[in-house]
Amino acid sequence: MGKLDKVLQKAKIHDLTDVTEEKDSEAKNGDSLDLDKDESNHSDNRSKLEDNDLRRGPVDFRVVVYHKPESLPAEHFKVLRGVLMQPNNGRVIKSVLVTSALEQEGKTMVSCNLAVSIAQSIDPYVLLIDADVRRPNVHAMLGLKRSAGLTDYLLSGKPLSNFLVKGIMDKMTVLQAGSPVRNPAELMTSERMQGLLHEARNRYADRFIIIDSPPVNLTAETLTLAKHVDAIILVVRYGVSDKNAVSDAVNKLGKNNIFGIVFNGFEVTPRKYTYYKKKYYTTVY
């Protein structure tokens, strides 16, 4: 039995028929890219992204790295950040795809927390891409007004800088999903999309790319996107995820291609924090 099989056996994964639907949703070839870094690198303390500051609402409470950066849940995302930035095998990881088997498993929450955690570190910058164009939620989770984004860039031929918006941290940039389209699978698997991922990854040595992708079992585009990233994170919701669906997702992505699994909603009372008992997120590699 492989390591990934043992990890999945530890998760309390239900059959789909036993799952009660949750009421709350998951925080409901071309031109050269312009990925100018944030204002911290400019002597005039101005950023080209200032005009694209779309913060309009509160950041979702589930972005724990933002609200409570010293908390135990936030610490687990910092651990994940550290493993991605300095993996034991020496591989260079610059782009990460976050996905799940089905909906409502917390992939957008993980994507946002991971991106914020990277932006909080000393050196790296981060670009968070909402590639779930069918059901985008990154903007809602970050409290951003929905705007033009990925689909508009892919269809318009305009510079990427026209569609980038400021994130909720100084070194964080967001590319929202953009306008609804009738052919998301074709658009997400286009050469222009592949070119975006390639150049965004290689343009700067200190920039990480986090991609919130659609559930792998529900759309065709996730498997194509997975071929153009350095690492894949699979999100599994403890006590909710369907066992067969998770197994199917692992088989589709390939066990050797999955960098890690994040168990979402696993309840633990650590010995050193007996007073701190709540739902939080644990990371398994």
Coordinates of C-alpha atoms in Angstrom, one line a residue:
M1 CA 0.0 0.0 0.0
G2 CA 1.4 3.4 -1.0
K3 CA 1.8 6.4 1.2
L4 CA -1.1 8.2 -0.4
D5 CA -3.4 5.2 0.2
K6 CA -2.5 5.2 3.9
V7 CA -3.1 8.9 4.2
L8 CA -6.6 8.6 2.6
Q9 CA -7.4 5.7 4.9
K10 CA -7.0 7.9 7.9
A11 CA -9.6 10.4 6.6
K12 CA -13.2 9.9 7.6
I13 CA -14.6 9.9 4.0
H14 CA -18.2 9.1 3.6
D15 CA -20.2 7.6 0.8
L16 CA -22.0 10.2 -1.2
T17 CA -25.4 8.9 -0.1
D18 CA -24.6 9.6 3.5
V19 CA -23.6 13.2 3.0
T20 CA -25.9 16.0 4.1
E21 CA -25.6 19.0 1.8
E22 CA -24.1 22.0 3.6
K23 CA -26.0 25.2 3.6
D24 CA -23.0 27.5 3.3
S25 CA -21.2 27.5 0.0
E26 CA -17.4 27.6 -0.4
A27 CA -17.1 31.4 0.3
K28 CA -19.7 32.0 -2.4
N29 CA 0.2 32.9 -27.6
G30 CA 0.7 36.2 -27.3
D31 CA 1.9 39.4 -25.9
S32 CA 4.5 39.8 -23.1
L33 CA 3.0 39.7 -19.7
D34 CA 3.1 42.8 -17.4
L35 CA 3.6 41.4 -14.0
D36 CA 5.1 44.4 -12.3
K37 CA 5.7 43.9 -8.6
D38 CA 3.9 45.7 -5.9
E39 CA 4.6 49.2 -4.6
S40 CA 7.3 48.1 -2.1
N41 CA 9.8 48.1 -5.0
H42 CA 9.1 51.6 -6.2
S43 CA 10.7 54.7 -4.6
D44 CA 7.6 56.8 -5.2
N45 CA 5.6 54.3 -3.1
R46 CA 3.0 53.9 -5.9
S47 CA 1.9 50.8 -7.7
K48 CA 0.5 50.3 -11.1
L49 CA -2.2 48.2 -9.4
E50 CA -3.5 51.1 -7.3
D51 CA -6.1 51.9 -9.8
N52 CA -7.3 48.3 -9.6
D53 CA -7.9 48.2 -5.9
L54 CA -11.3 46.6 -5.6
R55 CA -11.6 45.9 -1.9
R56 CA -15.2 46.4 -1.2
G57 CA -16.2 44.0 1.6
P58 CA -14.9 42.0 4.5
V59 CA -12.4 39.2 4.1
D60 CA -14.1 35.9 4.8
F61 CA -13.4 34.6 8.3
R62 CA -12.1 31.4 6.9
V63 CA -9.0 33.2 5.6
V64 CA -7.4 32.5 9.0
V65 CA -3.9 33.5 7.9
Y66 CA -5.2 37.0 7.3
H67 CA -7.4 37.4 10.4
K68 CA -5.4 35.4 12.9
P69 CA -1.9 35.0 11.6
E70 CA -0.5 33.7 14.9
S71 CA -3.3 31.1 15.4
L72 CA -2.8 27.4 15.2
P73 CA -4.9 27.0 12.0
A74 CA -2.8 29.7 10.3
E75 CA 0.3 27.8 11.4
H76 CA -0.6 24.8 9.4
F77 CA -0.8 26.9 6.2
K78 CA 2.7 28.3 7.1
V79 CA 3.9 24.7 7.3
L80 CA 2.4 24.0 3.8
R81 CA 4.0 27.2 2.5
G82 CA 7.4 26.1 3.9
V83 CA 7.3 22.7 2.3
L84 CA 6.3 24.1 -1.0
M85 CA 9.0 26.8 -0.9
Q86 CA 11.8 24.4 0.2
P87 CA 10.8 20.8 -0.6
N88 CA 13.1 18.0 0.7
N89 CA 13.8 16.6 -2.7
G90 CA 15.3 19.9 -4.0
R91 CA 12.8 20.4 -6.8
V92 CA 11.8 24.0 -7.7
I93 CA 8.2 24.7 -7.1
K94 CA 6.8 28.0 -8.5
S95 CA 3.3 27.2 -9.6
V96 CA 0.7 25.2 -7.5
L97 CA -2.7 24.0 -8.6
V98 CA -5.3 23.5 -5.8
T99 CA -8.3 21.3 -6.6
S100 CA -10.7 18.9 -5.0
A101 CA -12.8 15.9 -6.1
L102 CA -16.2 17.6 -5.9
E103 CA -17.7 21.0 -4.8
Q104 CA -17.9 22.2 -1.3
E105 CA -14.6 20.7 -0.1
G106 CA -12.8 24.0 0.6
K107 CA -10.3 24.3 -2.2
T108 CA -10.9 28.1 -2.6
M109 CA -10.3 28.6 1.1
V110 CA -7.1 26.7 0.9
S111 CA -6.0 28.6 -2.2
C112 CA -6.6 32.0 -0.5
N113 CA -5.0 31.0 2.8
L114 CA -1.9 29.7 1.0
A115 CA -1.6 32.8 -1.2
V116 CA -1.9 35.1 1.8
S117 CA 0.6 33.0 3.7
I118 CA 3.1 33.3 0.9
A119 CA 2.6 37.1 0.7
Q120 CA 3.3 37.3 4.5
S121 CA 6.7 35.8 4.1
I122 CA 9.8 37.9 3.7
D123 CA 10.7 37.7 0.0
P124 CA 8.2 36.0 -2.3
Y125 CA 5.4 37.6 -4.2
V126 CA 2.3 35.7 -5.1
L127 CA -0.2 35.8 -8.0
L128 CA -3.5 34.1 -7.2
I129 CA -5.5 33.0 -10.2
D130 CA -9.1 32.0 -10.1
A131 CA -9.4 29.4 -12.8
D132 CA -12.7 28.1 -11.6
V133 CA -14.5 30.3 -14.2
R134 CA -17.8 28.3 -13.9
R135 CA -18.2 29.0 -10.2
P136 CA -15.7 31.6 -9.2
N137 CA -15.3 32.4 -5.4
V138 CA -11.9 33.9 -4.9
H139 CA -13.2 37.5 -5.1
A140 CA -16.0 36.8 -2.6
M141 CA -13.6 35.1 -0.1
L142 CA -11.2 38.0 -0.3
G143 CA -13.9 40.7 -0.1
L144 CA -13.2 42.0 -3.6
K145 CA -15.7 43.4 -6.0
R146 CA -16.1 41.1 -9.0
S147 CA -14.3 42.4 -12.0
A148 CA -12.9 41.4 -15.4
G149 CA -10.3 38.8 -15.2
L150 CA -8.9 35.6 -16.7
T151 CA -11.6 34.9 -19.3
D152 CA -11.5 38.5 -20.5
Y153 CA -7.7 38.4 -20.8
L154 CA -7.8 35.2 -22.8
L155 CA -10.4 36.5 -25.2
S156 CA -9.4 40.2 -25.6
G157 CA -5.7 40.1 -26.5
K158 CA -5.1 43.0 -24.1
P159 CA -2.1 43.1 -21.7
L160 CA -2.5 41.0 -18.5
S161 CA -1.9 44.2 -16.4
N162 CA -5.3 45.4 -17.5
F163 CA -6.9 42.6 -15.5
L164 CA -4.7 42.3 -12.4
V165 CA -6.1 43.6 -9.1
K166 CA -4.5 44.2 -5.7
G167 CA -4.9 41.5 -3.2
I168 CA -5.3 41.9 0.5
M169 CA -1.6 41.9 1.2
D170 CA 1.2 44.1 -0.1
K171 CA 2.9 41.4 -2.2
M172 CA -0.3 39.7 -3.4
T173 CA -1.9 40.1 -6.8
V174 CA -5.2 38.6 -8.0
L175 CA -6.4 37.6 -11.4
Q176 CA -10.1 37.0 -11.0
A177 CA -12.1 34.5 -13.1
G178 CA -13.6 37.2 -15.3
S179 CA -16.8 37.3 -17.3
P180 CA -18.9 34.1 -17.7
V181 CA -18.2 32.3 -21.0
R182 CA -20.0 29.5 -22.9
N183 CA -16.9 27.5 -23.6
P184 CA -14.8 27.4 -20.4
A185 CA -13.2 24.0 -21.1
E186 CA -11.9 25.2 -24.5
L187 CA -10.8 28.5 -23.1
M188 CA -8.9 27.0 -20.1
T189 CA -7.1 24.5 -22.3
S190 CA -6.1 27.0 -25.0
E191 CA -2.6 27.8 -26.1
R192 CA -3.0 31.3 -24.7
M193 CA -3.8 29.9 -21.3
Q194 CA -0.8 27.6 -21.4
G195 CA 1.3 30.6 -22.4
L196 CA 0.0 32.6 -19.5
L197 CA 0.9 29.9 -17.0
H198 CA 4.4 29.4 -18.5
E199 CA 5.4 33.0 -18.6
A200 CA 3.8 33.9 -15.3
R201 CA 5.9 31.1 -13.7
N202 CA 9.2 32.0 -15.4
R203 CA 9.0 35.8 -15.4
Y204 CA 10.3 36.4 -11.9
A205 CA 12.4 34.1 -9.7
D206 CA 10.6 35.1 -6.5
R207 CA 7.0 34.9 -7.6
F208 CA 4.7 32.0 -6.7
I209 CA 1.6 31.2 -8.8
I210 CA -1.4 29.7 -6.9
I211 CA -4.3 28.5 -9.1
D212 CA -7.7 27.8 -7.7
S213 CA -9.0 25.2 -10.3
P214 CA -12.4 23.6 -10.8
P215 CA -13.1 20.2 -9.1
V216 CA -11.2 17.6 -11.0
N217 CA -14.1 15.2 -11.3
L218 CA -16.5 17.8 -12.6
T219 CA -14.7 19.5 -15.4
A220 CA -12.3 18.7 -18.2
E221 CA -10.0 21.6 -17.9
T222 CA -8.4 20.8 -14.5
L223 CA -6.4 17.9 -15.9
T224 CA -5.0 20.1 -18.7
L225 CA -4.1 22.8 -16.2
A226 CA -2.4 20.2 -14.0
K227 CA 0.1 19.4 -16.8
H228 CA 1.5 23.0 -16.6
V229 CA 2.1 23.4 -12.9
D230 CA 4.9 22.3 -10.6
A231 CA 2.7 20.9 -7.8
I232 CA -0.9 19.7 -7.2
I233 CA -2.7 20.1 -3.8
L234 CA -5.8 18.0 -3.4
V235 CA -8.3 19.2 -0.8
V236 CA -10.4 16.6 1.1
R237 CA -13.1 17.6 3.5
Y238 CA -13.1 15.5 6.6
G239 CA -16.4 13.7 7.2
V240 CA -18.0 15.0 4.0
S241 CA -15.9 14.0 1.0
D242 CA -17.2 11.0 -1.0
K243 CA -14.7 8.1 -0.8
N244 CA -15.2 7.0 -4.4
A245 CA -15.0 10.5 -5.7
V246 CA -11.7 11.1 -3.9
S247 CA -10.3 7.8 -5.3
D248 CA -11.4 8.8 -8.7
A249 CA -9.7 12.2 -8.4
V250 CA -6.4 10.6 -7.2
N251 CA -6.5 8.2 -10.2
K252 CA -7.1 11.0 -12.6
L253 CA -4.4 13.3 -11.3
G254 CA -2.0 10.4 -10.7
K255 CA -0.6 9.5 -7.3
N256 CA 2.9 10.6 -8.2
N257 CA 1.7 14.0 -9.4
I258 CA -0.1 14.9 -6.1
F259 CA 2.3 16.9 -3.9
G260 CA 0.1 16.8 -0.9
I261 CA -3.4 16.4 0.5
V262 CA -5.0 19.0 2.8
F263 CA -7.7 17.7 5.2
N264 CA -10.2 20.4 5.7
G265 CA -12.3 20.5 8.9
F266 CA -10.4 17.9 10.9
E267 CA -11.0 18.5 14.6
V268 CA -8.0 18.2 16.9
T269 CA -7.1 19.2 20.4
P270 CA -3.3 19.4 20.6
R271 CA -1.8 18.7 24.0
K272 CA -0.1 22.1 24.1
Y273 CA -3.3 23.8 23.2
T274 CA -6.0 22.0 25.2
Y275 CA -7.9 25.2 25.4
Y276 CA -7.9 25.7 21.7
K277 CA -10.5 23.2 20.4
K278 CA -12.2 24.1 17.2
K279 CA -12.5 23.2 13.5
Y280 CA -9.2 23.8 11.8
Y281 CA -7.2 22.6 8.8
T282 CA -4.4 20.0 8.9
T283 CA -1.9 19.3 6.2
V284 CA -0.7 15.8 5.2
Y285 CA 2.1 15.1 2.8

